[in-house]
PDB file of C-alpha atoms in Angstrom:
ATOM      1  CA  UNK R 676      50.897 -39.878 -61.521  1.00  0.00           C
ATOM      2  CA  UNK R 677      50.680 -37.078 -63.392  1.00  0.00           C
ATOM      3  CA  UNK R 678      50.183 -37.938 -67.297  1.00  0.00           C
ATOM      4  CA  UNK R 679      53.232 -35.424 -68.609  1.00  0.00           C
ATOM      5  CA  UNK R 680      51.908 -36.160 -72.456  1.00  0.00           C
ATOM      6  CA  UNK R 681      48.268 -34.499 -70.945  1.00  0.00           C
ATOM      7  CA  UNK R 682      49.979 -31.465 -68.814  1.00  0.00           C
ATOM      8  CA  UNK R 683      52.660 -30.324 -72.072  1.00  0.00           C
ATOM      9  CA  UNK R 684      49.450 -29.653 -74.587  1.00  0.00           C
ATOM     10  CA  UNK R 685      47.929 -27.964 -71.458  1.00  0.00           C
ATOM     11  CA  UNK R 686      51.648 -26.241 -70.853  1.00  0.00           C
ATOM     12  CA  UNK R 687      51.742 -25.175 -75.656  1.00  0.00           C
ATOM     13  CA  UNK R 688      47.567 -24.039 -74.556  1.00  0.00           C
ATOM     14  CA  UNK R 689      48.140 -22.312 -71.140  1.00  0.00           C
ATOM     15  CA  UNK R 690      51.542 -21.045 -70.865  1.00  0.00           C
ATOM     16  CA  UNK R 691      53.233 -20.647 -75.328  1.00  0.00           C
ATOM     17  CA  UNK R 692      50.143 -19.982 -76.776  1.00  0.00           C
ATOM     18  CA  UNK R 693      48.467 -16.501 -75.072  1.00  0.00           C
ATOM     19  CA  UNK R 694      52.308 -15.065 -74.998  1.00  0.00           C
ATOM     20  CA  UNK R 695      51.805 -13.716 -78.615  1.00  0.00           C
ATOM     21  CA  UNK R 696      54.232 -17.204 -79.590  1.00  0.00           C
ATOM     22  CA  UNK R 697      52.890 -17.804 -83.073  1.00  0.00           C
ATOM     23  CA  UNK R 698      56.177 -20.081 -84.915  1.00  0.00           C
ATOM     24  CA  UNK R 699      55.081 -23.397 -84.993  1.00  0.00           C
ATOM     25  CA  UNK R 700      58.082 -24.491 -84.719  1.00  0.00           C
ATOM     26  CA  UNK R 701      58.891 -23.559 -81.676  1.00  0.00           C
ATOM     27  CA  UNK R 702      55.034 -24.853 -80.280  1.00  0.00           C
ATOM     28  CA  UNK R 703      56.274 -28.465 -82.406  1.00  0.00           C
ATOM     29  CA  UNK R 704      59.106 -28.695 -79.964  1.00  0.00           C
ATOM     30  CA  UNK R 705      57.746 -27.907 -77.033  1.00  0.00           C
ATOM     31  CA  UNK R 706      54.669 -30.407 -77.596  1.00  0.00           C
ATOM     32  CA  UNK R 707      57.049 -33.274 -78.773  1.00  0.00           C
ATOM     33  CA  UNK R 708      60.017 -32.638 -76.565  1.00  0.00           C
ATOM     34  CA  UNK R 709      59.455 -34.855 -72.568  1.00  0.00           C
ATOM     35  CA  UNK R 710      60.270 -31.111 -70.473  1.00  0.00           C
ATOM     36  CA  UNK R 711      59.730 -33.768 -67.154  1.00  0.00           C
ATOM     37  CA  UNK R 712      62.181 -35.595 -68.818  1.00  0.00           C
ATOM     38  CA  UNK R 713      64.807 -33.213 -67.972  1.00  0.00           C
ATOM     39  CA  UNK R 714      64.257 -32.874 -63.962  1.00  0.00           C
ATOM     40  CA  UNK R 715      65.352 -34.612 -60.846  1.00  0.00           C
ATOM     41  CA  UNK R 716      62.490 -37.117 -60.148  1.00  0.00           C
ATOM     42  CA  UNK R 717      61.505 -34.904 -57.418  1.00  0.00           C
ATOM     43  CA  UNK R 718      60.799 -32.011 -59.061  1.00  0.00           C
ATOM     44  CA  UNK R 719      59.225 -33.653 -62.595  1.00  0.00           C
ATOM     45  CA  UNK R 720      55.870 -32.325 -60.922  1.00  0.00           C
ATOM     46  CA  UNK R 721      57.162 -29.096 -61.424  1.00  0.00           C
ATOM     47  CA  UNK R 722      58.521 -29.271 -65.359  1.00  0.00           C
ATOM     48  CA  UNK R 723      54.514 -27.745 -66.598  1.00  0.00           C
ATOM     49  CA  UNK R 724      54.736 -25.475 -64.492  1.00  0.00           C
ATOM     50  CA  UNK R 725      54.304 -21.642 -64.757  1.00  0.00           C
ATOM     51  CA  UNK R 726      57.895 -20.966 -63.071  1.00  0.00           C
ATOM     52  CA  UNK R 727      61.671 -22.375 -63.167  1.00  0.00           C
ATOM     53  CA  UNK R 728      63.134 -25.749 -61.312  1.00  0.00           C
ATOM     54  CA  UNK R 729      65.573 -25.961 -60.076  1.00  0.00           C
ATOM     55  CA  UNK R 730      68.067 -28.255 -61.370  1.00  0.00           C
ATOM     56  CA  UNK R 731      70.657 -28.059 -58.307  1.00  0.00           C
ATOM     57  CA  UNK R 732      74.253 -25.945 -58.750  1.00  0.00           C
ATOM     58  CA  UNK R 733      72.037 -22.956 -58.346  1.00  0.00           C
ATOM     59  CA  UNK R 734      71.087 -23.054 -61.906  1.00  0.00           C
ATOM     60  CA  UNK R 735      66.693 -23.144 -63.116  1.00  0.00           C
ATOM     61  CA  UNK R 736      64.965 -24.992 -65.687  1.00  0.00           C
ATOM     62  CA  UNK R 737      63.514 -21.897 -67.561  1.00  0.00           C
ATOM     63  CA  UNK R 738      59.713 -22.347 -67.601  1.00  0.00           C
ATOM     64  CA  UNK R 739      57.913 -22.354 -70.349  1.00  0.00           C
ATOM     65  CA  UNK R 740      56.329 -19.169 -71.408  1.00  0.00           C
ATOM     66  CA  UNK R 741      60.362 -17.797 -70.884  1.00  0.00           C
ATOM     67  CA  UNK R 742      61.781 -20.006 -73.147  1.00  0.00           C
ATOM     68  CA  UNK R 743      59.220 -20.281 -76.187  1.00  0.00           C
ATOM     69  CA  UNK R 744      59.507 -16.068 -76.131  1.00  0.00           C
ATOM     70  CA  UNK R 745      62.977 -16.399 -76.253  1.00  0.00           C
ATOM     71  CA  UNK R 746      62.937 -18.393 -79.200  1.00  0.00           C
ATOM     72  CA  UNK R 747      59.978 -16.157 -80.563  1.00  0.00           C
ATOM     73  CA  UNK R 748      62.135 -13.218 -81.128  1.00  0.00           C
ATOM     74  CA  UNK R 749      64.970 -15.411 -81.985  1.00  0.00           C
ATOM     75  CA  UNK R 750      63.723 -16.356 -85.168  1.00  0.00           C
ATOM     76  CA  UNK R 751      65.663 -19.199 -85.905  1.00  0.00           C
ATOM     77  CA  UNK R 752      65.426 -20.991 -88.908  1.00  0.00           C
ATOM     78  CA  UNK R 753      65.812 -24.811 -90.105  1.00  0.00           C
ATOM     79  CA  UNK R 754      68.804 -24.128 -92.190  1.00  0.00           C
ATOM     80  CA  UNK R 755      70.497 -22.136 -88.560  1.00  0.00           C
ATOM     81  CA  UNK R 756      73.295 -22.623 -86.483  1.00  0.00           C
ATOM     82  CA  UNK R 757      72.859 -22.475 -82.838  1.00  0.00           C
ATOM     83  CA  UNK R 758      75.139 -22.210 -79.797  1.00  0.00           C
ATOM     84  CA  UNK R 759      73.175 -22.584 -76.933  1.00  0.00           C
ATOM     85  CA  UNK R 760      74.604 -22.396 -73.542  1.00  0.00           C
ATOM     86  CA  UNK R 761      74.560 -22.810 -69.968  1.00  0.00           C
ATOM     87  CA  UNK R 762      71.370 -25.547 -70.542  1.00  0.00           C
ATOM     88  CA  UNK R 763      71.697 -27.068 -67.719  1.00  0.00           C
ATOM     89  CA  UNK R 764      70.548 -30.740 -68.030  1.00  0.00           C
ATOM     90  CA  UNK R 765      69.200 -29.818 -72.119  1.00  0.00           C
ATOM     91  CA  UNK R 766      65.908 -29.159 -72.678  1.00  0.00           C
ATOM     92  CA  UNK R 767      66.662 -26.045 -74.504  1.00  0.00           C
ATOM     93  CA  UNK R 768      69.306 -27.997 -77.070  1.00  0.00           C
ATOM     94  CA  UNK R 769      67.272 -31.165 -77.224  1.00  0.00           C
ATOM     95  CA  UNK R 770      63.884 -28.148 -78.407  1.00  0.00           C
ATOM     96  CA  UNK R 771      66.621 -25.401 -81.023  1.00  0.00           C
ATOM     97  CA  UNK R 772      67.771 -29.359 -82.487  1.00  0.00           C
ATOM     98  CA  UNK R 773      64.032 -29.730 -83.982  1.00  0.00           C
ATOM     99  CA  UNK R 774      64.180 -25.700 -85.502  1.00  0.00           C
ATOM    100  CA  UNK R 775      67.810 -25.737 -87.082  1.00  0.00           C
ATOM    101  CA  UNK R 776      70.072 -27.232 -88.848  1.00  0.00           C
ATOM    102  CA  UNK R 777      72.564 -27.973 -85.574  1.00  0.00           C
ATOM    103  CA  UNK R 778      73.404 -27.047 -82.174  1.00  0.00           C
ATOM    104  CA  UNK R 779      76.362 -26.376 -79.966  1.00  0.00           C
ATOM    105  CA  UNK R 780      75.894 -26.338 -76.482  1.00  0.00           C
ATOM    106  CA  UNK R 781      78.560 -24.719 -74.311  1.00  0.00           C
ATOM    107  CA  UNK R 782      77.624 -26.207 -69.770  1.00  0.00           C
ATOM    108  CA  UNK R 783      80.210 -25.916 -66.904  1.00  0.00           C
ATOM    109  CA  UNK R 784      78.608 -27.908 -64.868  1.00  0.00           C
ATOM    110  CA  UNK R 785      80.346 -31.458 -65.522  1.00  0.00           C
ATOM    111  CA  UNK R 786      77.577 -32.809 -63.494  1.00  0.00           C
ATOM    112  CA  UNK R 787      74.737 -30.597 -65.560  1.00  0.00           C
ATOM    113  CA  UNK R 788      76.025 -32.173 -68.756  1.00  0.00           C
ATOM    114  CA  UNK R 789      76.709 -35.821 -68.704  1.00  0.00           C
ATOM    115  CA  UNK R 790      72.631 -35.602 -67.949  1.00  0.00           C
ATOM    116  CA  UNK R 791      72.253 -33.446 -71.372  1.00  0.00           C
ATOM    117  CA  UNK R 792      74.675 -35.795 -73.301  1.00  0.00           C
ATOM    118  CA  UNK R 793      72.350 -38.885 -72.084  1.00  0.00           C
ATOM    119  CA  UNK R 794      68.903 -36.860 -72.038  1.00  0.00           C
ATOM    120  CA  UNK R 795      70.038 -36.008 -75.546  1.00  0.00           C
ATOM    121  CA  UNK R 796      71.245 -39.732 -76.590  1.00  0.00           C
ATOM    122  CA  UNK R 797      67.655 -41.699 -75.337  1.00  0.00           C
ATOM    123  CA  UNK R 798      66.330 -39.133 -77.079  1.00  0.00           C
ATOM    124  CA  UNK R 799      68.011 -39.748 -80.473  1.00  0.00           C
ATOM    125  CA  UNK R 800      68.626 -36.048 -80.682  1.00  0.00           C
ATOM    126  CA  UNK R 801      71.705 -36.288 -84.245  1.00  0.00           C
ATOM    127  CA  UNK R 802      72.160 -33.115 -84.225  1.00  0.00           C
ATOM    128  CA  UNK R 803      73.389 -31.611 -81.258  1.00  0.00           C
ATOM    129  CA  UNK R 804      76.153 -32.550 -78.673  1.00  0.00           C
ATOM    130  CA  UNK R 805      76.889 -30.573 -75.419  1.00  0.00           C
ATOM    131  CA  UNK R 806      80.242 -29.540 -74.580  1.00  0.00           C
ATOM    132  CA  UNK R 807      82.201 -28.539 -71.039  1.00  0.00           C
ATOM    133  CA  UNK R 808      83.007 -24.686 -71.519  1.00  0.00           C
ATOM    134  CA  UNK R 809      82.915 -21.812 -70.122  1.00  0.00           C
ATOM    135  CA  UNK R 810      79.680 -20.367 -71.655  1.00  0.00           C
ATOM    136  CA  UNK R 811      81.046 -16.613 -71.350  1.00  0.00           C
ATOM    137  CA  UNK R 812      83.054 -18.356 -74.014  1.00  0.00           C
ATOM    138  CA  UNK R 813      81.156 -19.383 -75.813  1.00  0.00           C
ATOM    139  CA  UNK R 814      82.854 -21.860 -78.771  1.00  0.00           C
ATOM    140  CA  UNK R 815      84.496 -20.294 -81.410  1.00  0.00           C
ATOM    141  CA  UNK R 816      85.740 -22.930 -82.736  1.00  0.00           C
ATOM    142  CA  UNK R 817      82.462 -24.673 -84.298  1.00  0.00           C
ATOM    143  CA  UNK R 818      81.289 -20.979 -85.420  1.00  0.00           C
ATOM    144  CA  UNK R 819      80.192 -18.614 -86.626  1.00  0.00           C
ATOM    145  CA  UNK R 820      76.915 -18.881 -85.216  1.00  0.00           C
ATOM    146  CA  UNK R 821      73.864 -18.084 -86.553  1.00  0.00           C
ATOM    147  CA  UNK R 822      71.892 -17.580 -83.126  1.00  0.00           C
ATOM    148  CA  UNK R 823      73.069 -17.495 -79.853  1.00  0.00           C
ATOM    149  CA  UNK R 824      70.944 -18.162 -77.045  1.00  0.00           C
ATOM    150  CA  UNK R 825      72.336 -17.976 -73.244  1.00  0.00           C
ATOM    151  CA  UNK R 826      70.173 -20.002 -71.352  1.00  0.00           C
ATOM    152  CA  UNK R 827      69.390 -17.405 -67.981  1.00  0.00           C
ATOM    153  CA  UNK R 828      70.649 -13.588 -67.441  1.00  0.00           C
ATOM    154  CA  UNK R 829      73.254 -12.274 -67.881  1.00  0.00           C
ATOM    155  CA  UNK R 830      74.405  -8.524 -66.643  1.00  0.00           C
ATOM    156  CA  UNK R 831      77.055  -8.302 -69.491  1.00  0.00           C
ATOM    157  CA  UNK R 832      78.309  -9.966 -72.891  1.00  0.00           C
ATOM    158  CA  UNK R 833      81.229  -9.598 -73.941  1.00  0.00           C
ATOM    159  CA  UNK R 834      82.604  -9.112 -77.474  1.00  0.00           C
ATOM    160  CA  UNK R 835      83.968 -11.992 -77.669  1.00  0.00           C
ATOM    161  CA  UNK R 836      80.868 -13.790 -77.648  1.00  0.00           C
ATOM    162  CA  UNK R 837      79.165 -11.856 -79.901  1.00  0.00           C
ATOM    163  CA  UNK R 838      82.777 -11.251 -82.085  1.00  0.00           C
ATOM    164  CA  UNK R 839      80.923 -15.289 -82.951  1.00  0.00           C
ATOM    165  CA  UNK R 840      77.745 -14.068 -84.429  1.00  0.00           C
ATOM    166  CA  UNK R 841      77.858 -14.707 -88.636  1.00  0.00           C
ATOM    167  CA  UNK R 842      76.146 -11.319 -89.916  1.00  0.00           C
ATOM    168  CA  UNK R 843      72.259 -10.634 -89.418  1.00  0.00           C
ATOM    169  CA  UNK R 844      73.080 -14.013 -86.124  1.00  0.00           C
ATOM    170  CA  UNK R 845      71.031 -13.004 -82.986  1.00  0.00           C
ATOM    171  CA  UNK R 846      72.210 -13.269 -79.404  1.00  0.00           C
ATOM    172  CA  UNK R 847      69.161 -13.661 -76.989  1.00  0.00           C
ATOM    173  CA  UNK R 848      69.164 -13.822 -73.460  1.00  0.00           C
ATOM    174  CA  UNK R 849      67.809 -11.744 -70.465  1.00  0.00           C
ATOM    175  CA  UNK R 850      69.277  -8.687 -69.410  1.00  0.00           C
ATOM    176  CA  UNK R 851      68.954  -7.298 -65.960  1.00  0.00           C
ATOM    177  CA  UNK R 852      69.689  -3.891 -64.534  1.00  0.00           C
ATOM    178  CA  UNK R 853      69.325  -4.847 -60.952  1.00  0.00           C
ATOM    179  CA  UNK R 854      66.288  -6.614 -59.949  1.00  0.00           C
ATOM    180  CA  UNK R 855      65.214  -5.228 -64.001  1.00  0.00           C
ATOM    181  CA  UNK R 856      65.291  -8.662 -66.642  1.00  0.00           C
ATOM    182  CA  UNK R 857      64.332  -7.426 -69.789  1.00  0.00           C
ATOM    183  CA  UNK R 858      64.566 -10.791 -72.799  1.00  0.00           C
ATOM    184  CA  UNK R 859      67.226  -8.028 -75.638  1.00  0.00           C
ATOM    185  CA  UNK R 860      67.813  -8.810 -78.866  1.00  0.00           C
ATOM    186  CA  UNK R 861      72.311  -8.194 -80.057  1.00  0.00           C
ATOM    187  CA  UNK R 862      71.697  -9.090 -83.789  1.00  0.00           C
ATOM    188  CA  UNK R 863      75.101  -7.912 -86.727  1.00  0.00           C
ATOM    189  CA  UNK R 864      75.403  -5.833 -88.872  1.00  0.00           C
ATOM    190  CA  UNK R 865      79.088  -6.300 -90.142  1.00  0.00           C
ATOM    191  CA  UNK R 866      81.347  -4.696 -87.445  1.00  0.00           C
ATOM    192  CA  UNK R 867      77.795  -3.356 -85.343  1.00  0.00           C
ATOM    193  CA  UNK R 868      74.770  -4.404 -82.296  1.00  0.00           C
ATOM    194  CA  UNK R 869      72.306  -4.014 -83.150  1.00  0.00           C
ATOM    195  CA  UNK R 870      69.363  -4.209 -79.594  1.00  0.00           C
ATOM    196  CA  UNK R 871      65.535  -4.883 -79.582  1.00  0.00           C
ATOM    197  CA  UNK R 872      63.344  -5.111 -76.388  1.00  0.00           C
ATOM    198  CA  UNK R 873      61.846  -8.228 -76.731  1.00  0.00           C
ATOM    199  CA  UNK R 874      59.961  -8.408 -73.920  1.00  0.00           C
ATOM    200  CA  UNK R 875      60.269  -8.180 -69.701  1.00  0.00           C
ATOM    201  CA  UNK R 876      60.836 -11.416 -67.382  1.00  0.00           C
ATOM    202  CA  UNK R 877      63.325 -12.407 -64.886  1.00  0.00           C
ATOM    203  CA  UNK R 878      66.023 -15.736 -64.883  1.00  0.00           C
ATOM    204  CA  UNK R 879      68.861 -17.174 -62.330  1.00  0.00           C
ATOM    205  CA  UNK R 880      72.241 -14.660 -63.312  1.00  0.00           C
ATOM    206  CA  UNK R 881      74.857 -17.096 -64.969  1.00  0.00           C
ATOM    207  CA  UNK R 882      77.631 -17.775 -64.166  1.00  0.00           C
ATOM    208  CA  UNK R 883      80.693 -15.676 -66.380  1.00  0.00           C
ATOM    209  CA  UNK R 884      78.331 -12.854 -67.002  1.00  0.00           C
ATOM    210  CA  UNK R 885      78.351 -10.384 -63.848  1.00  0.00           C
ATOM    211  CA  UNK R 886      79.050  -6.807 -63.945  1.00  0.00           C
ATOM    212  CA  UNK R 887      82.608  -6.021 -62.819  1.00  0.00           C
ATOM    213  CA  UNK R 888      82.544  -5.149 -59.140  1.00  0.00           C
ATOM    214  CA  UNK R 889      83.560  -0.967 -58.460  1.00  0.00           C
ATOM    215  CA  UNK R 890      84.275  -1.141 -54.641  1.00  0.00           C
ATOM    216  CA  UNK R 891      83.300   2.664 -54.002  1.00  0.00           C
ATOM    217  CA  UNK R 892      84.954   4.415 -50.308  1.00  0.00           C
TER     218      UNK R 892
END
């Protein structure tokens, strides 16, 4: 039987700390949240591997290194309100909830959303909730947000989503351009957005974030 507690410590020591992740809040959260609880029984032994773990429905739990480095780029503070988009079974929501004041999560899949809320309830995560909706639309009713975190790759982000950022707020996602993926941070300053490249990585493309295809004849 897998010793998941030891696997969790090894994940942090071999994947997270060596990847320029220095914020203690990230390390503490990833040590505390049982990642294996957020994948199906058949996949539990993969929970702490250096891979994206399939969740079904074409979705995946991003690799530990990817999530940790995205959280480092997001610079989440204890008083922040975070919008967590496409969290799948809710691992990112549980981790972020230990770092922020509150988390609003939006998941389109009924089955994944049901698992996510059940896991949050089991772990007594009281400052986060998972609601139905299209991640590409965000959740303007509960914003604006200090951080918007996307659990996958995007080709584009609509202004309707970045408009949900507070002044100084950050949107963190893996932006894909052809076969290449880069984690980028969009930061709102008044009516403008700055764009910072954080690191190179790829991730599964999220529904609703593909570019419109142009057909040429």
